[in-house]
PDB file of C-alpha atoms in Angstrom:
ATOM      1  CA  MET A1058     -19.971  66.038  21.369  1.00  0.00           C
ATOM      2  CA  ASP A1059     -19.255  65.729  17.663  1.00  0.00           C
ATOM      3  CA  ILE A1060     -21.070  68.751  16.166  1.00  0.00           C
ATOM      4  CA  MET A1061     -20.353  67.854  12.541  1.00  0.00           C
ATOM      5  CA  GLY A1062     -21.522  64.281  13.113  1.00  0.00           C
ATOM      6  CA  ALA A1063     -24.732  65.503  14.720  1.00  0.00           C
ATOM      7  CA  LEU A1064     -25.347  67.876  11.802  1.00  0.00           C
ATOM      8  CA  LEU A1065     -24.823  65.120   9.218  1.00  0.00           C
ATOM      9  CA  LYS A1066     -27.123  62.728  11.097  1.00  0.00           C
ATOM     10  CA  GLY A1067     -29.813  65.382  11.439  1.00  0.00           C
ATOM     11  CA  GLU A1068     -29.727  65.295  15.237  1.00  0.00           C
ATOM     12  CA  VAL A1069     -29.685  69.069  15.579  1.00  0.00           C
ATOM     13  CA  SER A1070     -32.680  70.513  17.407  1.00  0.00           C
ATOM     14  CA  LYS A1071     -35.052  72.714  15.433  1.00  0.00           C
ATOM     15  CA  VAL A1072     -34.806  76.485  15.901  1.00  0.00           C
ATOM     16  CA  THR A1073     -38.006  78.094  17.142  1.00  0.00           C
ATOM     17  CA  THR A1074     -39.431  81.298  15.710  1.00  0.00           C
ATOM     18  CA  GLU A1075     -38.625  83.117  18.946  1.00  0.00           C
ATOM     19  CA  GLU A1076     -34.994  81.952  18.825  1.00  0.00           C
ATOM     20  CA  ASN A1077     -34.775  82.944  15.172  1.00  0.00           C
ATOM     21  CA  ASP A1078     -36.111  86.441  15.989  1.00  0.00           C
ATOM     22  CA  ILE A1079     -33.490  86.822  18.720  1.00  0.00           C
ATOM     23  CA  VAL A1080     -30.721  85.756  16.340  1.00  0.00           C
ATOM     24  CA  GLU A1081     -31.977  88.204  13.691  1.00  0.00           C
ATOM     25  CA  ARG A1082     -32.078  91.027  16.245  1.00  0.00           C
ATOM     26  CA  LEU A1083     -28.547  90.248  17.466  1.00  0.00           C
ATOM     27  CA  ALA A1084     -27.256  90.103  13.881  1.00  0.00           C
ATOM     28  CA  PHE A1085     -28.892  93.466  13.163  1.00  0.00           C
ATOM     29  CA  TYR A1086     -27.227  95.123  16.163  1.00  0.00           C
ATOM     30  CA  LEU A1087     -23.876  93.527  15.318  1.00  0.00           C
ATOM     31  CA  ARG A1088     -24.050  94.887  11.741  1.00  0.00           C
ATOM     32  CA  ARG A1089     -25.050  98.275  13.117  1.00  0.00           C
ATOM     33  CA  LEU A1090     -22.078  98.359  15.516  1.00  0.00           C
ATOM     34  CA  GLU A1091     -19.681  97.231  12.795  1.00  0.00           C
ATOM     35  CA  HIS A1092     -21.029  99.926  10.466  1.00  0.00           C
ATOM     36  CA  ARG A1093     -20.664 102.621  13.140  1.00  0.00           C
ATOM     37  CA  ASN A1094     -17.129 101.593  14.058  1.00  0.00           C
ATOM     38  CA  ALA A1095     -16.051 101.409  10.412  1.00  0.00           C
ATOM     39  CA  ASN A1096     -17.189 104.999   9.816  1.00  0.00           C
ATOM     40  CA  ILE A1097     -15.535 106.488  12.905  1.00  0.00           C
ATOM     41  CA  ALA A1098     -11.821 107.253  13.004  1.00  0.00           C
ATOM     42  CA  PRO A1099     -10.016 105.796  16.082  1.00  0.00           C
ATOM     43  CA  GLU A1100      -9.560 109.213  17.706  1.00  0.00           C
ATOM     44  CA  GLU A1101     -13.290 109.947  17.263  1.00  0.00           C
ATOM     45  CA  ARG A1102     -14.607 106.805  18.969  1.00  0.00           C
ATOM     46  CA  PRO A1103     -17.620 107.470  21.221  1.00  0.00           C
ATOM     47  CA  SER A1104     -15.487 107.196  24.353  1.00  0.00           C
ATOM     48  CA  ALA A1105     -13.283 110.078  23.149  1.00  0.00           C
ATOM     49  CA  ARG A1106     -16.068 112.523  22.278  1.00  0.00           C
ATOM     50  CA  THR A1107     -18.982 113.848  24.274  1.00  0.00           C
ATOM     51  CA  ARG A1108     -22.521 113.971  22.996  1.00  0.00           C
ATOM     52  CA  PRO A1109     -24.384 117.231  23.572  1.00  0.00           C
ATOM     53  CA  LYS A1110     -27.295 116.851  25.952  1.00  0.00           C
ATOM     54  CA  ASP A1111     -30.749 117.515  24.564  1.00  0.00           C
ATOM     55  CA  ALA A1112     -32.659 120.154  26.508  1.00  0.00           C
ATOM     56  CA  ARG A1113     -35.907 118.193  26.165  1.00  0.00           C
ATOM     57  CA  PRO A1114     -36.339 115.381  28.694  1.00  0.00           C
ATOM     58  CA  LYS A1115     -36.877 112.007  27.056  1.00  0.00           C
ATOM     59  CA  LYS A1116     -38.067 108.648  28.249  1.00  0.00           C
ATOM     60  CA  LYS A1117     -37.391 105.297  26.663  1.00  0.00           C
ATOM     61  CA  VAL A1118     -40.567 103.476  25.625  1.00  0.00           C
ATOM     62  CA  THR A1119     -41.243 100.275  23.752  1.00  0.00           C
ATOM     63  CA  TYR A1120     -43.737  99.935  20.914  1.00  0.00           C
ATOM     64  CA  TYR A1121     -44.003  97.117  18.433  1.00  0.00           C
ATOM     65  CA  LEU A1122     -43.504  97.762  14.716  1.00  0.00           C
ATOM     66  CA  THR A1123     -43.721  95.430  11.767  1.00  0.00           C
ATOM     67  CA  LYS A1124     -40.501  94.406  10.044  1.00  0.00           C
ATOM     68  CA  LEU A1125     -41.638  96.284   6.934  1.00  0.00           C
ATOM     69  CA  ILE A1126     -41.997  99.546   8.862  1.00  0.00           C
ATOM     70  CA  ILE A1127     -38.605  99.009  10.512  1.00  0.00           C
ATOM     71  CA  HIS A1128     -36.989  98.538   7.085  1.00  0.00           C
ATOM     72  CA  HIS A1129     -38.732 101.668   5.769  1.00  0.00           C
ATOM     73  CA  LEU A1130     -37.512 103.606   8.793  1.00  0.00           C
ATOM     74  CA  GLU A1131     -33.928 102.437   8.216  1.00  0.00           C
ATOM     75  CA  ASP A1132     -34.180 103.343   4.510  1.00  0.00           C
ATOM     76  CA  ALA A1133     -35.580 106.775   5.414  1.00  0.00           C
ATOM     77  CA  GLN A1134     -32.698 107.373   7.818  1.00  0.00           C
ATOM     78  CA  GLN A1135     -30.123 106.452   5.153  1.00  0.00           C
ATOM     79  CA  GLY A1136     -31.936 108.590   2.557  1.00  0.00           C
ATOM     80  CA  LEU A1137     -31.973 111.608   4.866  1.00  0.00           C
ATOM     81  CA  LEU A1138     -28.276 111.154   5.631  1.00  0.00           C
ATOM     82  CA  LYS A1139     -27.396 110.877   1.923  1.00  0.00           C
ATOM     83  CA  ALA A1140     -29.519 113.924   1.059  1.00  0.00           C
ATOM     84  CA  SER A1141     -27.420 116.044   3.378  1.00  0.00           C
ATOM     85  CA  GLU A1142     -24.045 115.054   1.888  1.00  0.00           C
ATOM     86  CA  GLY A1143     -21.644 117.940   1.514  1.00  0.00           C
ATOM     87  CA  GLU A1144     -22.921 119.542   4.711  1.00  0.00           C
ATOM     88  CA  PRO A1145     -21.573 118.776   8.187  1.00  0.00           C
ATOM     89  CA  LYS A1146     -22.778 115.264   9.040  1.00  0.00           C
ATOM     90  CA  PRO A1147     -26.107 115.642  10.882  1.00  0.00           C
ATOM     91  CA  ARG A1148     -27.260 113.343  13.663  1.00  0.00           C
ATOM     92  CA  ILE A1149     -30.359 111.805  12.132  1.00  0.00           C
ATOM     93  CA  SER A1150     -31.482 109.011  14.420  1.00  0.00           C
ATOM     94  CA  LYS A1151     -34.464 106.757  13.936  1.00  0.00           C
ATOM     95  CA  SER A1152     -35.823 108.097  17.240  1.00  0.00           C
ATOM     96  CA  MET A1153     -35.682 111.636  15.876  1.00  0.00           C
ATOM     97  CA  ILE A1154     -37.489 110.570  12.675  1.00  0.00           C
ATOM     98  CA  VAL A1155     -40.214 108.757  14.636  1.00  0.00           C
ATOM     99  CA  GLU A1156     -40.645 111.645  17.092  1.00  0.00           C
ATOM    100  CA  THR A1157     -40.878 114.189  14.261  1.00  0.00           C
ATOM    101  CA  ALA A1158     -43.410 112.091  12.322  1.00  0.00           C
ATOM    102  CA  LEU A1159     -45.531 111.539  15.434  1.00  0.00           C
ATOM    103  CA  ARG A1160     -45.410 115.224  16.325  1.00  0.00           C
ATOM    104  CA  MET A1161     -46.610 116.147  12.816  1.00  0.00           C
ATOM    105  CA  ALA A1162     -49.393 113.535  12.845  1.00  0.00           C
ATOM    106  CA  LEU A1163     -50.577 114.517  16.327  1.00  0.00           C
ATOM    107  CA  GLN A1164     -50.539 118.241  15.475  1.00  0.00           C
ATOM    108  CA  GLU A1165     -52.725 117.497  12.451  1.00  0.00           C
ATOM    109  CA  LEU A1166     -55.025 115.362  14.641  1.00  0.00           C
ATOM    110  CA  ASP A1167     -55.341 118.253  17.133  1.00  0.00           C
ATOM    111  CA  ALA A1168     -56.061 120.734  14.337  1.00  0.00           C
ATOM    112  CA  LYS A1169     -58.397 118.683  12.118  1.00  0.00           C
ATOM    113  CA  GLY A1170     -59.791 116.019  14.439  1.00  0.00           C
ATOM    114  CA  PRO A1171     -61.798 113.398  12.516  1.00  0.00           C
ATOM    115  CA  LYS A1172     -60.682 114.907   9.202  1.00  0.00           C
ATOM    116  CA  SER A1173     -56.994 114.249   9.931  1.00  0.00           C
ATOM    117  CA  ARG A1174     -55.128 111.519   8.059  1.00  0.00           C
ATOM    118  CA  LEU A1175     -54.182 109.786  11.336  1.00  0.00           C
ATOM    119  CA  PHE A1176     -57.795 109.642  12.558  1.00  0.00           C
ATOM    120  CA  ARG A1177     -59.075 108.261   9.242  1.00  0.00           C
ATOM    121  CA  ARG A1178     -56.266 105.677   8.963  1.00  0.00           C
ATOM    122  CA  VAL A1179     -56.632 104.432  12.545  1.00  0.00           C
ATOM    123  CA  HIS A1180     -60.387 103.988  12.099  1.00  0.00           C
ATOM    124  CA  GLU A1181     -59.835 102.235   8.776  1.00  0.00           C
ATOM    125  CA  ILE A1182     -57.384  99.798  10.408  1.00  0.00           C
ATOM    126  CA  CYS A1183     -59.667  99.198  13.397  1.00  0.00           C
ATOM    127  CA  HIS A1184     -62.638  98.382  11.156  1.00  0.00           C
ATOM    128  CA  LYS A1185     -60.549  95.948   9.098  1.00  0.00           C
ATOM    129  CA  THR A1186     -59.303  94.279  12.308  1.00  0.00           C
ATOM    130  CA  THR A1187     -62.822  93.970  13.734  1.00  0.00           C
ATOM    131  CA  LYS A1188     -64.074  92.468  10.466  1.00  0.00           C
ATOM    132  CA  SER A1189     -61.221  89.947  10.289  1.00  0.00           C
ATOM    133  CA  HIS A1190     -61.810  88.884  13.916  1.00  0.00           C
ATOM    134  CA  ARG A1191     -65.466  88.137  13.147  1.00  0.00           C
ATOM    135  CA  VAL A1192     -64.465  85.998  10.179  1.00  0.00           C
ATOM    136  CA  SER A1193     -61.824  84.020  12.069  1.00  0.00           C
ATOM    137  CA  LYS A1194     -63.963  83.304  15.159  1.00  0.00           C
ATOM    138  CA  THR A1195     -66.793  81.277  13.655  1.00  0.00           C
ATOM    139  CA  PRO A1196     -67.782  78.338  15.909  1.00  0.00           C
ATOM    140  CA  SER A1197     -67.568  75.722  13.160  1.00  0.00           C
ATOM    141  CA  GLY A1198     -64.176  76.900  11.951  1.00  0.00           C
ATOM    142  CA  GLU A1199     -65.528  77.857   8.536  1.00  0.00           C
ATOM    143  CA  GLU A1200     -64.722  81.187   6.951  1.00  0.00           C
ATOM    144  CA  VAL A1201     -67.880  83.269   6.775  1.00  0.00           C
ATOM    145  CA  GLN A1202     -67.860  86.789   5.399  1.00  0.00           C
TER     146      GLN A1202
END
């Protein structure tokens, strides 16, 4: 098959959103691996060093986050790493940031209940979602507020 000829004739199949998301995810992980390997000296590669085991048992879970939140999380990780320059390089993972933030939010929820920031924000989001569902589900297809 002549790939260049197909491209010039416009015979290339269209990329779906799902395929595009997969390509973006693969590119992200490839950049991440390249960045890790560039910062590690050959004698310090992960196979040559052992990672200390965490005393707390952990379980891998999957939750969905918006791309904006993922970018903010990555920026926060880089900011925390840069803020600790001059000290021994800490292990600041995105998992550790998320776990710490959740722990803080849940402790506040336990202590303050309905007056906590998490409680108020979740209810605010739920009410906006409920309102937008009512608007989008009109029988005639018209937007009614």
